[in-house]
XYZ file of C-alpha atoms in Angstrom:
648
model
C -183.774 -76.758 -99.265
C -181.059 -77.525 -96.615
C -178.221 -75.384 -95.841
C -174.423 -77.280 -97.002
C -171.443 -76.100 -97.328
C -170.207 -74.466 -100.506
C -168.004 -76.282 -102.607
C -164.817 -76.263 -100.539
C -161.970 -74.832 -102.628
C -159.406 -75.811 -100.493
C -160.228 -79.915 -101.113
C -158.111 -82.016 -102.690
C -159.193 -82.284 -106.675
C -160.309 -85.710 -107.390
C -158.066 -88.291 -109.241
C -159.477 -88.352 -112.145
C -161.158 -91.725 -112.795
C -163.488 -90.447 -109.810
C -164.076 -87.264 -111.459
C -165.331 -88.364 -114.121
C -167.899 -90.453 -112.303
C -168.954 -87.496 -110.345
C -169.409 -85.603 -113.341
C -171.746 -88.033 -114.804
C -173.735 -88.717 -111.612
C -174.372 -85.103 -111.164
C -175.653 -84.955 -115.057
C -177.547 -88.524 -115.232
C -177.883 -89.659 -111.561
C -179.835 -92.802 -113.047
C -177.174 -94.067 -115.152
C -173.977 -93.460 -112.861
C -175.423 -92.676 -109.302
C -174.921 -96.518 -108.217
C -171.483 -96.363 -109.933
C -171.124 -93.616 -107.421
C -171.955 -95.192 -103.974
C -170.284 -98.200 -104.839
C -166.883 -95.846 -105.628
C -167.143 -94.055 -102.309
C -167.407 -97.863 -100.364
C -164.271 -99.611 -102.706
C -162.500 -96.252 -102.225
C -163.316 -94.898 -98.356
C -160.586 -91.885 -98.563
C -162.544 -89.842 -100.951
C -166.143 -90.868 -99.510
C -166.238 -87.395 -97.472
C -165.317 -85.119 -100.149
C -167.308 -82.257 -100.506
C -167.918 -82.159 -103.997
C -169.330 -85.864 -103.697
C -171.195 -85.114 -100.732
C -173.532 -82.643 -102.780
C -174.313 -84.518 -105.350
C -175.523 -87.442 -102.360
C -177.281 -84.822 -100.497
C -178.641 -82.565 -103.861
C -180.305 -86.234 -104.583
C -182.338 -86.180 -101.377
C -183.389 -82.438 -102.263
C -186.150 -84.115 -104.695
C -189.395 -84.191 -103.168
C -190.228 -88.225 -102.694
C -194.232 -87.439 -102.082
C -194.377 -86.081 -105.635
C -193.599 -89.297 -107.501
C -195.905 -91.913 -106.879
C -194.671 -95.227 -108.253
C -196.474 -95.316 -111.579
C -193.959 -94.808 -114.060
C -189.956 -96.182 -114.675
C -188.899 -92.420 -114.099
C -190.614 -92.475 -110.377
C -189.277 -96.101 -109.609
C -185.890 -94.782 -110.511
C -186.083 -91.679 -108.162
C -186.905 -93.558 -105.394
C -184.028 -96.096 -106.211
C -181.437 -93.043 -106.092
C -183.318 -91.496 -103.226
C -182.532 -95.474 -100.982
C -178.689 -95.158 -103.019
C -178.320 -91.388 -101.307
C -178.946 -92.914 -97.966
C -176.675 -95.579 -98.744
C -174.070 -93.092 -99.746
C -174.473 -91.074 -96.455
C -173.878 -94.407 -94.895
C -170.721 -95.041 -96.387
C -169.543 -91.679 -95.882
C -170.196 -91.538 -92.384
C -167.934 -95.359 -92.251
C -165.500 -93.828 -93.619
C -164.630 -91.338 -90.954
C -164.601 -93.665 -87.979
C -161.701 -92.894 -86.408
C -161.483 -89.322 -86.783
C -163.489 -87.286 -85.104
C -162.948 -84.016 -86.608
C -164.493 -85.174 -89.963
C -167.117 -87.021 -88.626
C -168.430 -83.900 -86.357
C -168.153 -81.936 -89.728
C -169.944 -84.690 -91.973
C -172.664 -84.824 -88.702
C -173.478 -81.007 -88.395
C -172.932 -79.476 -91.805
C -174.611 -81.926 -94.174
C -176.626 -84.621 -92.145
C -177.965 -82.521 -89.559
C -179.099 -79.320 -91.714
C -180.448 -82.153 -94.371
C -182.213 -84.072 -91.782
C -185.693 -82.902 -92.330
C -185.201 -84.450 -95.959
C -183.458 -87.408 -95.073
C -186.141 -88.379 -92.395
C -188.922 -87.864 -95.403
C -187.678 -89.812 -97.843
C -186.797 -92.681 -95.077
C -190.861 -92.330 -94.343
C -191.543 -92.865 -98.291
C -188.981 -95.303 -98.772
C -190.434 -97.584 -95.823
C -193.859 -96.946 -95.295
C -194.868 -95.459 -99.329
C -197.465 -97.223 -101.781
C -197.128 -97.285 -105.039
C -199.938 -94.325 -105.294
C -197.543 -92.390 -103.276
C -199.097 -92.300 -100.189
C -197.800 -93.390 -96.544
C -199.414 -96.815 -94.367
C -197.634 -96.778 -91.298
C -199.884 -100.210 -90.849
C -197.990 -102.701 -89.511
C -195.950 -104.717 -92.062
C -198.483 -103.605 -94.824
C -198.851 -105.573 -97.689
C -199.429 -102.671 -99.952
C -195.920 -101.227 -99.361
C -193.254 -102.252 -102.642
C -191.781 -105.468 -102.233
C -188.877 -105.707 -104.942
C -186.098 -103.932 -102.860
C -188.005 -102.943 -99.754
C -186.157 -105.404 -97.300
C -182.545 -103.511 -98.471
C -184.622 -100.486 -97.598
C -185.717 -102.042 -94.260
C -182.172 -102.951 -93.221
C -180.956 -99.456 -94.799
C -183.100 -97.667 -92.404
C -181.967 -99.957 -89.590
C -178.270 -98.838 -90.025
C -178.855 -95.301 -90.756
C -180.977 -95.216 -87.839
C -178.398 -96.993 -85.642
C -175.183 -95.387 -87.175
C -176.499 -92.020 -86.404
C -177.515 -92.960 -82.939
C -175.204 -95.365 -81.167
C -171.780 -94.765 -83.693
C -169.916 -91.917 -81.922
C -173.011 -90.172 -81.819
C -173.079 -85.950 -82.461
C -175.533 -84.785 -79.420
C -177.301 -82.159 -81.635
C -178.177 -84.894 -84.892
C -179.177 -87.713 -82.287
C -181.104 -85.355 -80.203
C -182.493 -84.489 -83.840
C -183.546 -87.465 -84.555
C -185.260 -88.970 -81.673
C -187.134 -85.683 -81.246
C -188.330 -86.609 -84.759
C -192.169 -87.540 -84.386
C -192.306 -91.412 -86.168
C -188.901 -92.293 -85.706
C -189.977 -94.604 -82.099
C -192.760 -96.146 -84.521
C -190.349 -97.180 -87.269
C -187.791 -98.034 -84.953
C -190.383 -100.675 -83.127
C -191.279 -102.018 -86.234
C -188.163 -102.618 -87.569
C -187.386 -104.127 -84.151
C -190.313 -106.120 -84.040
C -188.931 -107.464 -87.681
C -185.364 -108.636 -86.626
C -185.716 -111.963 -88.833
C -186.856 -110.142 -91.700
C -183.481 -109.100 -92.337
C -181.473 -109.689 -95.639
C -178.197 -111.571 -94.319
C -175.287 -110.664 -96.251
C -172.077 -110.988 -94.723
C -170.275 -109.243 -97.020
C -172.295 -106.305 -96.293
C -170.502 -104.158 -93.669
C -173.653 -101.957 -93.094
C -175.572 -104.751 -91.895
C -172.534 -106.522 -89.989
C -172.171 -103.247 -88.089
C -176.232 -102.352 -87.051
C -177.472 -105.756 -86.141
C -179.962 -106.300 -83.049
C -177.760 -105.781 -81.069
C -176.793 -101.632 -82.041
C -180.223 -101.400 -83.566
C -181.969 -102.702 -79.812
C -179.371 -99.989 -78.492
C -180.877 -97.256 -80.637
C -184.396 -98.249 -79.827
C -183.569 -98.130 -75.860
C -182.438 -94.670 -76.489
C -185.486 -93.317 -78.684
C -187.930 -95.215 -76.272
C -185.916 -93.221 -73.164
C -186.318 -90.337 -74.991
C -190.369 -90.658 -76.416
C -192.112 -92.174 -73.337
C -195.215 -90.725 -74.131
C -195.491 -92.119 -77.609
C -195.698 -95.503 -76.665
C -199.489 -95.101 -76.034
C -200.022 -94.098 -79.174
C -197.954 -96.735 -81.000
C -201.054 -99.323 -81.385
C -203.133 -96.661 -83.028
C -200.487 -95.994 -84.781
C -199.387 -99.740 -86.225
C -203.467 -99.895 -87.094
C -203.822 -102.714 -84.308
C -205.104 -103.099 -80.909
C -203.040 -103.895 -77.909
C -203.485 -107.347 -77.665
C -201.904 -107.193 -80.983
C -199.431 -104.958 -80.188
C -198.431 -107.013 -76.943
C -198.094 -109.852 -79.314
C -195.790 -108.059 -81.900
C -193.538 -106.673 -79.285
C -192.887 -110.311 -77.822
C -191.156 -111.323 -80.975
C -187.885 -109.776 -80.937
C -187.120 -111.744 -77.480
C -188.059 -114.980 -78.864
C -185.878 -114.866 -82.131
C -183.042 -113.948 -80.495
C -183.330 -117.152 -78.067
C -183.791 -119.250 -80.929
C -180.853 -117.970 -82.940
C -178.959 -118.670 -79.759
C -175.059 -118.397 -80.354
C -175.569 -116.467 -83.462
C -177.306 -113.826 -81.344
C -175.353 -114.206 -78.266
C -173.957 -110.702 -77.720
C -177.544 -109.327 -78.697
C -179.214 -110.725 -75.237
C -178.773 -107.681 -72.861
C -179.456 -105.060 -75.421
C -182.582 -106.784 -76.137
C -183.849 -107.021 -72.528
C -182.928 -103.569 -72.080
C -185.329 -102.616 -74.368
C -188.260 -104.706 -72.787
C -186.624 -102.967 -69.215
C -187.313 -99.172 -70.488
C -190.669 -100.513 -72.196
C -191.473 -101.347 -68.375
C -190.325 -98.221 -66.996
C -192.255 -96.311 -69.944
C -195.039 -98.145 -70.700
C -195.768 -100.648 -67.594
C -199.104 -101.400 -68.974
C -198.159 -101.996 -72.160
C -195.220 -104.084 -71.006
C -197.483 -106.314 -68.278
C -199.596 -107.274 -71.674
C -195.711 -108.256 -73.008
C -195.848 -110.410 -70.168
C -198.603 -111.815 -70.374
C -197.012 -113.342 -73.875
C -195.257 -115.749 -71.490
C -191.809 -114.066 -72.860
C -190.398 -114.947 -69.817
C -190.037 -118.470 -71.219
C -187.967 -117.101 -73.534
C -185.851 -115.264 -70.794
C -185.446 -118.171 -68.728
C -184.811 -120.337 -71.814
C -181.696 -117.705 -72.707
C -180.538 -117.466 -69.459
C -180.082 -121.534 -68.991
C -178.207 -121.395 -72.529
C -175.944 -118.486 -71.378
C -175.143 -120.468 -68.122
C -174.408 -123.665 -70.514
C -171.852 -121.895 -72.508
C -168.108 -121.660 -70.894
C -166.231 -118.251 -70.911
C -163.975 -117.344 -72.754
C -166.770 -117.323 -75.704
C -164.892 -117.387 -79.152
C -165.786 -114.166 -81.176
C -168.269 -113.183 -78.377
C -167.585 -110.463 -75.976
C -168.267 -111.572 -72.339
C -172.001 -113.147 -71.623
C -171.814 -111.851 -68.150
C -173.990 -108.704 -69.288
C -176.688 -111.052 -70.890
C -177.202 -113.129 -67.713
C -177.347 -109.819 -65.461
C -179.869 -108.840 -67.702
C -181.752 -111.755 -67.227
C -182.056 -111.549 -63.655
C -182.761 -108.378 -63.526
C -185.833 -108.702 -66.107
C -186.767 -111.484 -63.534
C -187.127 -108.733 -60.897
C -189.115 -106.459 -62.885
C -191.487 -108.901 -64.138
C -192.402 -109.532 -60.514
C -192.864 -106.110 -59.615
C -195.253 -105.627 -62.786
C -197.347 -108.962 -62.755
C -198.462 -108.083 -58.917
C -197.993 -111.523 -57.916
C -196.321 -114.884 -58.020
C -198.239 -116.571 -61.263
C -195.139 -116.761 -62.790
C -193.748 -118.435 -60.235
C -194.853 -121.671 -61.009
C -193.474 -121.499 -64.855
C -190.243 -120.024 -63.750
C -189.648 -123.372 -61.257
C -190.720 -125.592 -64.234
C -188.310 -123.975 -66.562
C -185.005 -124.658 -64.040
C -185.230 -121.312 -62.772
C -183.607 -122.943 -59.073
C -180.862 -124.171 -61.254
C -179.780 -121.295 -62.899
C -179.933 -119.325 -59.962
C -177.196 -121.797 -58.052
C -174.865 -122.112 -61.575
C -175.532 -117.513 -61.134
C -173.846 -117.628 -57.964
C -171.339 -120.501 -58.635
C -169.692 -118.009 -61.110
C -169.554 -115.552 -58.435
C -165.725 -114.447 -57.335
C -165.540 -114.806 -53.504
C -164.178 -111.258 -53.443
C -163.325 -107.773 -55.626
C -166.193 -108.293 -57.576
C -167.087 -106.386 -60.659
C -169.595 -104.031 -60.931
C -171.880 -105.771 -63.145
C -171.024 -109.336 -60.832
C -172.582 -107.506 -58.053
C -175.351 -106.421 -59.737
C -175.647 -109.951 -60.680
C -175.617 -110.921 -56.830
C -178.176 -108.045 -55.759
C -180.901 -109.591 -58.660
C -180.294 -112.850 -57.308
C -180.672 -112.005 -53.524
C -184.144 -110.523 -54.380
C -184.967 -113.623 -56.262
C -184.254 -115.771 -53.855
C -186.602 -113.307 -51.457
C -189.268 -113.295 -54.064
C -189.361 -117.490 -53.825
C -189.104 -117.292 -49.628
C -192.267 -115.722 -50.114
C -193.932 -117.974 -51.865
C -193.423 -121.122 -49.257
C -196.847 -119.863 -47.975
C -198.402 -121.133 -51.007
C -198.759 -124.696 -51.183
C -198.788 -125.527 -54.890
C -195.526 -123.128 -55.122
C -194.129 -125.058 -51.751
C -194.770 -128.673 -53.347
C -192.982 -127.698 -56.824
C -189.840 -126.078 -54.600
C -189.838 -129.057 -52.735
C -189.239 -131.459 -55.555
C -187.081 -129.398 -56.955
C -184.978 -128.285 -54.026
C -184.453 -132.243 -52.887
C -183.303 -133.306 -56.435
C -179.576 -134.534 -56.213
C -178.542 -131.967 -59.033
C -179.883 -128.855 -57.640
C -178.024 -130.225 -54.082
C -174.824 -130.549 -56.430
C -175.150 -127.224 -57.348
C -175.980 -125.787 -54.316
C -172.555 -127.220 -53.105
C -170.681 -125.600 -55.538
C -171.831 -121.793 -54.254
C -169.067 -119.665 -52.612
C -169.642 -120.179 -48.450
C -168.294 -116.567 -48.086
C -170.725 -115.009 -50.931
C -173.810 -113.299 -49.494
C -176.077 -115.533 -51.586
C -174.720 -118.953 -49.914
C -176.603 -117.385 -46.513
C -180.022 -116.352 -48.015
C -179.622 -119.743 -50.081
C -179.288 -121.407 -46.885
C -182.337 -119.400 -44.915
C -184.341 -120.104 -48.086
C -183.803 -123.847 -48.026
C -184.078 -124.295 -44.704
C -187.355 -122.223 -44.560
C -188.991 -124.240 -47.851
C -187.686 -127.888 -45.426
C -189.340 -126.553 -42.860
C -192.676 -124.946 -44.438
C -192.977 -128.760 -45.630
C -192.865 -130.402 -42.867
C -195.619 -127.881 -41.400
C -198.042 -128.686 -43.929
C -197.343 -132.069 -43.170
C -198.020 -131.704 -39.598
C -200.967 -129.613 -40.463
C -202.770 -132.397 -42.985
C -202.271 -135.035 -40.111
C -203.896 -132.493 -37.344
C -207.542 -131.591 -36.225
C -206.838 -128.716 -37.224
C -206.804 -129.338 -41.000
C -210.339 -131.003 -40.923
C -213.411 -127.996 -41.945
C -216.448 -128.025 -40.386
C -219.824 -128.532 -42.779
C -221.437 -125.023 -42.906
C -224.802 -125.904 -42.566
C -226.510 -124.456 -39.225
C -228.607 -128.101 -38.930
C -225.356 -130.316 -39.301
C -222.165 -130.694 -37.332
C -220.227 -133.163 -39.193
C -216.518 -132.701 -39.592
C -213.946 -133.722 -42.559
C -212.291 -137.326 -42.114
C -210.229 -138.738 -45.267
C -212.793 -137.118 -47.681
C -212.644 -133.186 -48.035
C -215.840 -131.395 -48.013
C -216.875 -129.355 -51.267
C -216.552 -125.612 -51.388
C -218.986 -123.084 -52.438
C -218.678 -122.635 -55.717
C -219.960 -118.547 -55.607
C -217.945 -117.653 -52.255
C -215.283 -120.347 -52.183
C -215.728 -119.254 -48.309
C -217.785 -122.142 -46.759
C -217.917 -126.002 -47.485
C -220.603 -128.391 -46.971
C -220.530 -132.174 -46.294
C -223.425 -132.870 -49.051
C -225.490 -130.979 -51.367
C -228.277 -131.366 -49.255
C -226.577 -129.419 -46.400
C -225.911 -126.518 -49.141
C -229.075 -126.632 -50.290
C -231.042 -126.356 -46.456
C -228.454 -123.615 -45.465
C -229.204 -121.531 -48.527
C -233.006 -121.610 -48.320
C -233.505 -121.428 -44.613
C -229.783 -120.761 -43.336
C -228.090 -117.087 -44.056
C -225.646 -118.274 -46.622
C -228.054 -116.603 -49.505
C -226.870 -112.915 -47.819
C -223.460 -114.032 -46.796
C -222.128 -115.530 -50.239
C -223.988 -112.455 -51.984
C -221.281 -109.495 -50.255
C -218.106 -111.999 -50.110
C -218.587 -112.579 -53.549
C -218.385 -108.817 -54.156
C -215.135 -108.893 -51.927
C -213.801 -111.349 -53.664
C -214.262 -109.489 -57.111
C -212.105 -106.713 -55.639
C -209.412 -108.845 -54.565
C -206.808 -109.652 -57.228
C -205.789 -112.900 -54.892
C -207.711 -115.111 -52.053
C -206.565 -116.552 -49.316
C -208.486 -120.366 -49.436
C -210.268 -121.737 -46.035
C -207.708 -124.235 -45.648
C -204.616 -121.961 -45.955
C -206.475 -119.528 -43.393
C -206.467 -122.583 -41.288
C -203.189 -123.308 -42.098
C -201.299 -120.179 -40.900
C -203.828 -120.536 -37.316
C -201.637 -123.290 -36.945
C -198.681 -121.846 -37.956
C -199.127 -118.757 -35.789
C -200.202 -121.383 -32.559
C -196.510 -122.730 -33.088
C -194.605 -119.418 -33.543
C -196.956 -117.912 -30.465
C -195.529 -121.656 -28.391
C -191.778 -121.081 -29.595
C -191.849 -117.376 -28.985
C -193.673 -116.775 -26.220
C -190.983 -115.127 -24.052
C -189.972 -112.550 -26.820
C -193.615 -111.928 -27.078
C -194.035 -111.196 -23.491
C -190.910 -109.063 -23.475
C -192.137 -106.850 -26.221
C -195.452 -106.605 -24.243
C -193.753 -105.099 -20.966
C -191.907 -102.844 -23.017
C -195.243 -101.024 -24.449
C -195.870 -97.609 -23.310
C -197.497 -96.794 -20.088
C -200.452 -95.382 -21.080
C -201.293 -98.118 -23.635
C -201.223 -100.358 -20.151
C -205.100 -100.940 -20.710
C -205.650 -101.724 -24.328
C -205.404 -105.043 -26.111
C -202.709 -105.015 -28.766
C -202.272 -107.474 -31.945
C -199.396 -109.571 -32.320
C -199.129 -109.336 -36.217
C -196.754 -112.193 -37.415
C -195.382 -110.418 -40.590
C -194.159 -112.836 -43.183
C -194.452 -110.598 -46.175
C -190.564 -110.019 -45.483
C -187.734 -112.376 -45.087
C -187.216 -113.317 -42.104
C -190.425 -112.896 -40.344
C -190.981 -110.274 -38.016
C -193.442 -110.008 -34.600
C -194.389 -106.777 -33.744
C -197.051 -105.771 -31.560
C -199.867 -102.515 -31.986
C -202.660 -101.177 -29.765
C -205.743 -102.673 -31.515
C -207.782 -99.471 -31.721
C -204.814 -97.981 -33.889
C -204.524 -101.228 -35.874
C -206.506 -100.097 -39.058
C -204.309 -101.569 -42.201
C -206.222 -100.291 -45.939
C -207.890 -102.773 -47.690
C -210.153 -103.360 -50.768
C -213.196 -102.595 -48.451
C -212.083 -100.077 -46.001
C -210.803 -100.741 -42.417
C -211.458 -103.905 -40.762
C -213.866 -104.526 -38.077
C -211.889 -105.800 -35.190
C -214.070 -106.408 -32.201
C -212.499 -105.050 -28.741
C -213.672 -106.189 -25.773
C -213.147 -103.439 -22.506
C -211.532 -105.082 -19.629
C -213.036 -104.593 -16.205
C -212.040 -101.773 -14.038
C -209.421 -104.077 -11.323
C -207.506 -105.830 -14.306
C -205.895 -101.922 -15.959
C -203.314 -102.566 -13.173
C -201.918 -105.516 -14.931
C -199.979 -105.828 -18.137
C -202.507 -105.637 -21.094
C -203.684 -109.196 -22.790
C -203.247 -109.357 -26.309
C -205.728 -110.149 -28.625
C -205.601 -112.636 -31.180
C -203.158 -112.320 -33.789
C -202.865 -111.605 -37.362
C -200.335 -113.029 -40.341
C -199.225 -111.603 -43.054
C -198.042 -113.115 -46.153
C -197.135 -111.647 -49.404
C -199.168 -111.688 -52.657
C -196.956 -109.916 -54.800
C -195.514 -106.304 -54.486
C -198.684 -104.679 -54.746
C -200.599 -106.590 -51.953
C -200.114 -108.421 -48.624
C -202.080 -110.783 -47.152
C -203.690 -110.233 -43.642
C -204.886 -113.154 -42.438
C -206.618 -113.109 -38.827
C -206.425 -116.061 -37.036
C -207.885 -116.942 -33.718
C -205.556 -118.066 -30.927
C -206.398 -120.957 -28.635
C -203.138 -120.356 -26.947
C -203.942 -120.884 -22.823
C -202.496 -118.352 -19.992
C -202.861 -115.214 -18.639
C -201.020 -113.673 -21.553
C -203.176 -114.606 -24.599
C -206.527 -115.809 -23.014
C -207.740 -112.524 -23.013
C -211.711 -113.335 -23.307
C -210.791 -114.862 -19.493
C -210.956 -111.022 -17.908
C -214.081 -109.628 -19.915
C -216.099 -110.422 -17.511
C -220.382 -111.957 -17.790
C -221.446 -114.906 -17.714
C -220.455 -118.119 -19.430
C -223.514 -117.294 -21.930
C -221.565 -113.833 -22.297
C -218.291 -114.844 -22.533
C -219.186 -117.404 -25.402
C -221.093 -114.606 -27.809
C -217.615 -113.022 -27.204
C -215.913 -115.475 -27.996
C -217.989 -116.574 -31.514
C -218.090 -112.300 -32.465
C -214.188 -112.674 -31.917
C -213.929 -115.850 -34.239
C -216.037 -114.280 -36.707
C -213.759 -111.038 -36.834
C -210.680 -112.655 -37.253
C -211.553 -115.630 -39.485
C -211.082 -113.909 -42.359
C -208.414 -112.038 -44.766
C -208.535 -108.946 -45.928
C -205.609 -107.028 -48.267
C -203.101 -104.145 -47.393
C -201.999 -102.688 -50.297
């Protein structure tokens, strides 16, 4: 039994209508315990008397696991036992305000009777009526005539204790508490199972938005549990992934009503993804960011100052900022393509049309840092042409322009805006060029033909997705009697380690695109080359084109020390030795390499032969040999660096 105070014979005595109530609860709890409770809430300046706080906490002394719910007596007890924790409640209410009694009501009743109190919240929630405990998810065999009063009684205990001028030593307590994270999810998970009374102050003061509080702070606390939470709920992780995507999606749809609940609620999915990433990247994979991007737009549609709201400036920052994360966790830009579809451009540009020009607030310039990296995270995607063609529409509609002219010129996002639409106008135009070149048009992989693409594109192969063929009777003759059998056989195998692929026609692409930043840079390029160390004079060096970062960057490295890790171990870049007279002059490069970005896990190194003419990039011209010679170098060259590979 827990330790309490002794009856304090300093207190006030009780008026005497309230005495007499006391008296009887203490003698027949079942016939005036209610009468009670509902005493302590009409009159709040007697709820934290001692000599009503014992009989509330001597009714939580009762064992709950010894009265299974088979007889009126046992019903009853576990009625008084949900009225006790409603009386704590009240009592707590009542000393808001005044810190002195609210420490004392913390550590020297709720915190020595905790270990009771957390029991009979277990029995109350999860018990059957044979007395046992299913912790099952939402499990039908629990009691259903007051269990959603119990549900919501839970929520505010749980909350109240937690987030309402917490005492360190109960809330450390409590989250310590084994369970509490997997009654606290559920609960959570069941937001719009709650009884709405607005009359009842308990539930007015714990809603989501407290409760998703308190959940952020036992999840920050109980990392490791989340792993076993599935097991736990009786359901796999599919199921669990599905569960956890609720909560997001009924706050979006009870829009205004839930306004101030927004950032709380992506804070929790923002420590699930610092806790649990995998668990969180199956989240994802609900498509919740609908629902993010769906909030965000209605945030950005609503005009501040919000009546009986506080501020929504929080719930957009924490919209952006779940943007961010998602990026880092899904490895790649999947989501992309959604997130354009669901105005994503356009509630970046109304974002940074809010921003002051100067003396921002904290949480404003958190707002700005999210969207700089957003607007990074689309740069990057230019490179891919479905992502280009659905940023093109988008960026040329006569709205998005609007908006776009409505961004502060002095804000740090108006620049990157500015690089980023300039880079998506040109990027468009290059793919243009590109689909009207030579260069676009794929050679027929058979050995026995040599036709090339006109208006018609060639199929690929469907195992490798690395060659095409003009006919099916070209794929057919290089398979049986051409070495396409071994060749598809190991890139398919690459391929199955890769999480992306870089198609034939986008390698072809960025060759083009690294011919015209070769032409238009060619002096830098040649400055950087003088400028390598001396005793590098005689070794080829790569010119790697990097535009996995915004803006792109050249660099140039020796090629024997040019070994970036990939799925299959270092790549096999052929160098050819230069004869003995040429180590006086400056070394010849060999051809480059780009690199795009896949995501934050991977980069894209895409080697692409140069057909650039001159002394400074035709470096097959001083290998010396024959024209037989100098032709096998050639083709072992093309073969090297027609192909991608991925740095992680």
């Amino acid at each position: 039994m827990p330790t309490r105070p002794s009856r304090n014979s300093n207190a006030q005595p009780l008026p005497r209508h309230i005495q007499i109530i006391a008296n009887g609860a203490r003698r027949n709890p079942a016939a005036h315990f209610n009468r009670l409770v509902q005493l302590l809430r009409d009159e709040r300046a007697w709820a934290v008397h001692p000599q009503l706080l014992s009989i509330i906490f001597r009714q939580l002394d009762k064992d709950p696991a010894r009265h299974a719910l088979l007889t009126e007596d046992d019903v009853i007890c576990y009625q008084l036992g949900f009225k006790a924790l409603d009386g704590i409640l009240v009592a707590r209410n009542a000393t808001r305000g005044s810190n002195g009694r609210r420490s004392e009501l913390d550590h020297s009743y709720i915190l020595p009777a905790w270990p009771s109190v957390w029991k009979w919240m277990q029995y109350l929630y999860y018990g059957t009526p044979d007395g046992l405990l299913d912790t099952t998810f939402n499990a039908e065999s629990r009691p259903t005539a007051f269990y959603l009063y119990i549900f919501n009684t839970v929520q505010c205990f749980l909350a109240a204790i937690l987030m309402d001028q917490p005492s360190p030593a109960l809330s450390s307590a409590v989250i310590a508490t084994p369970g509490v994270l997997r009654m606290a999810t559920e609960i959570w998970i069941r937001q719009g199972d709650r009884p709405s009374d607005p009359n009842d102050t308990n539930v007015v003061e714990a809603g989501p938005y407290t409760f998703a509080m308190a959940l952020t702070a036992i999840l920050q606390a109980n990392p490791s549990e989340m792993s076993d939470l599935a097991d736990g709920f009786g359901i796999g992780p599919q199921a669990l992934a599905a569960l956890l995507a609720r909560p997001i999606r009924y706050v979006v749809l009870e829009r205004e009503a839930q306004l101030r609940a927004y950032d709380a609620y992506i804070a929790v999915y923002l420590e699930l993804a610092r806790q649990a990433p995998e668990i969180m990247k199956m989240v994802l994979a609900q498509n919740i960011l609908a629902a993010i991007l769906y909030g965000l737009a209605f945030l950005l549609s609503i005009r501040e100052p919000v009546p009986r709201h506080e501020s929504i400036t929080p719930g957009i920052a924490a919209c952006l900022r779940f943007i961010v994360v998602a990026h880092a966790l899904s490895g790649g830009f999947a989501w992309v393509s959604d997130a354009i579809r669901l105005k994503l451009v356009s509630s970046m540009l109304k974002c940074a049309s809010r921003l002051p020009p100067s003396g921002t607030a904290p949480t404003e310039r958190g707002i700005e840092s999210d969207l700089l990296l957003i607007v990074n995270l689309l740069e990057q995607c230019v490179f891919h042409r479905p992502l280009l063609r659905a940023l093109g529409r988008v960026m040329r509609q006569q709205s998005v322009l609007s908006l776009a002219g409505q961004v502060p010129k002095e804000s740090w996002f108006s620049s990157h805006w500015e690089r980023f639409a300039a880079s998506v106008e040109f990027m468009s135009k290059a793919y243009a060029t590109f689909d009207e070149s030579e260069e676009s048009k794929l050679k027929c992989a058979s050995f026995k033909c040599n036709n090339i693409e006109t208006t018609e594109r060639f199929q690929k192969c469907a195992g490798c997705h690395q060659v095409v063929y003009c006919s099916e009777t070209c794929q057919r003759e290089d398979w049986q009697h051409g070495i396409h059998r071994e060749d598809c056989k190991t890139a398919r195998e690459i391929r199955s380690q890769q999480a992306c692929h870089v198609s034939l026609r986008d390698r072809a692409f960025f060759t083009f695109l690294a011919e015209q930043q070769i032409k238009k840079d060619q002096q830098k390029i040649i400055e950087m080359r003088d400028r390598s160390p001396n005793d590098r004079a005689v070794k080829p060096l790569v010119l790697r084109i990097d535009h996995s970062i915004t803006p792109a960057v050249l660099s140039l490295e020796p090629a024997d020390e040019f070994h970036p890790v990939s799925c299959r171990g270092p790549p096999s870049i052929t160098v050819i030795p230069l004869p003995p007279d040429s180590r006086s002059t400056p070394p010849p490069l060999i051809q480059p390499c780009v690199t795009v970005a896949y995501g934050d896990e991977q980069r894209a190194i895409v080697y692409t032969p140069s057909k650039v003419s001159g002394d400074l990039f035709g470096w097959f011209h001083g290998a010396g040999g024959d024209d037989e010679e100098r032709k096998e170098n050639s083709r072992r060259v093309y073969d090297a660096f027609g192909e991608a590979i991925f740095e992680k």
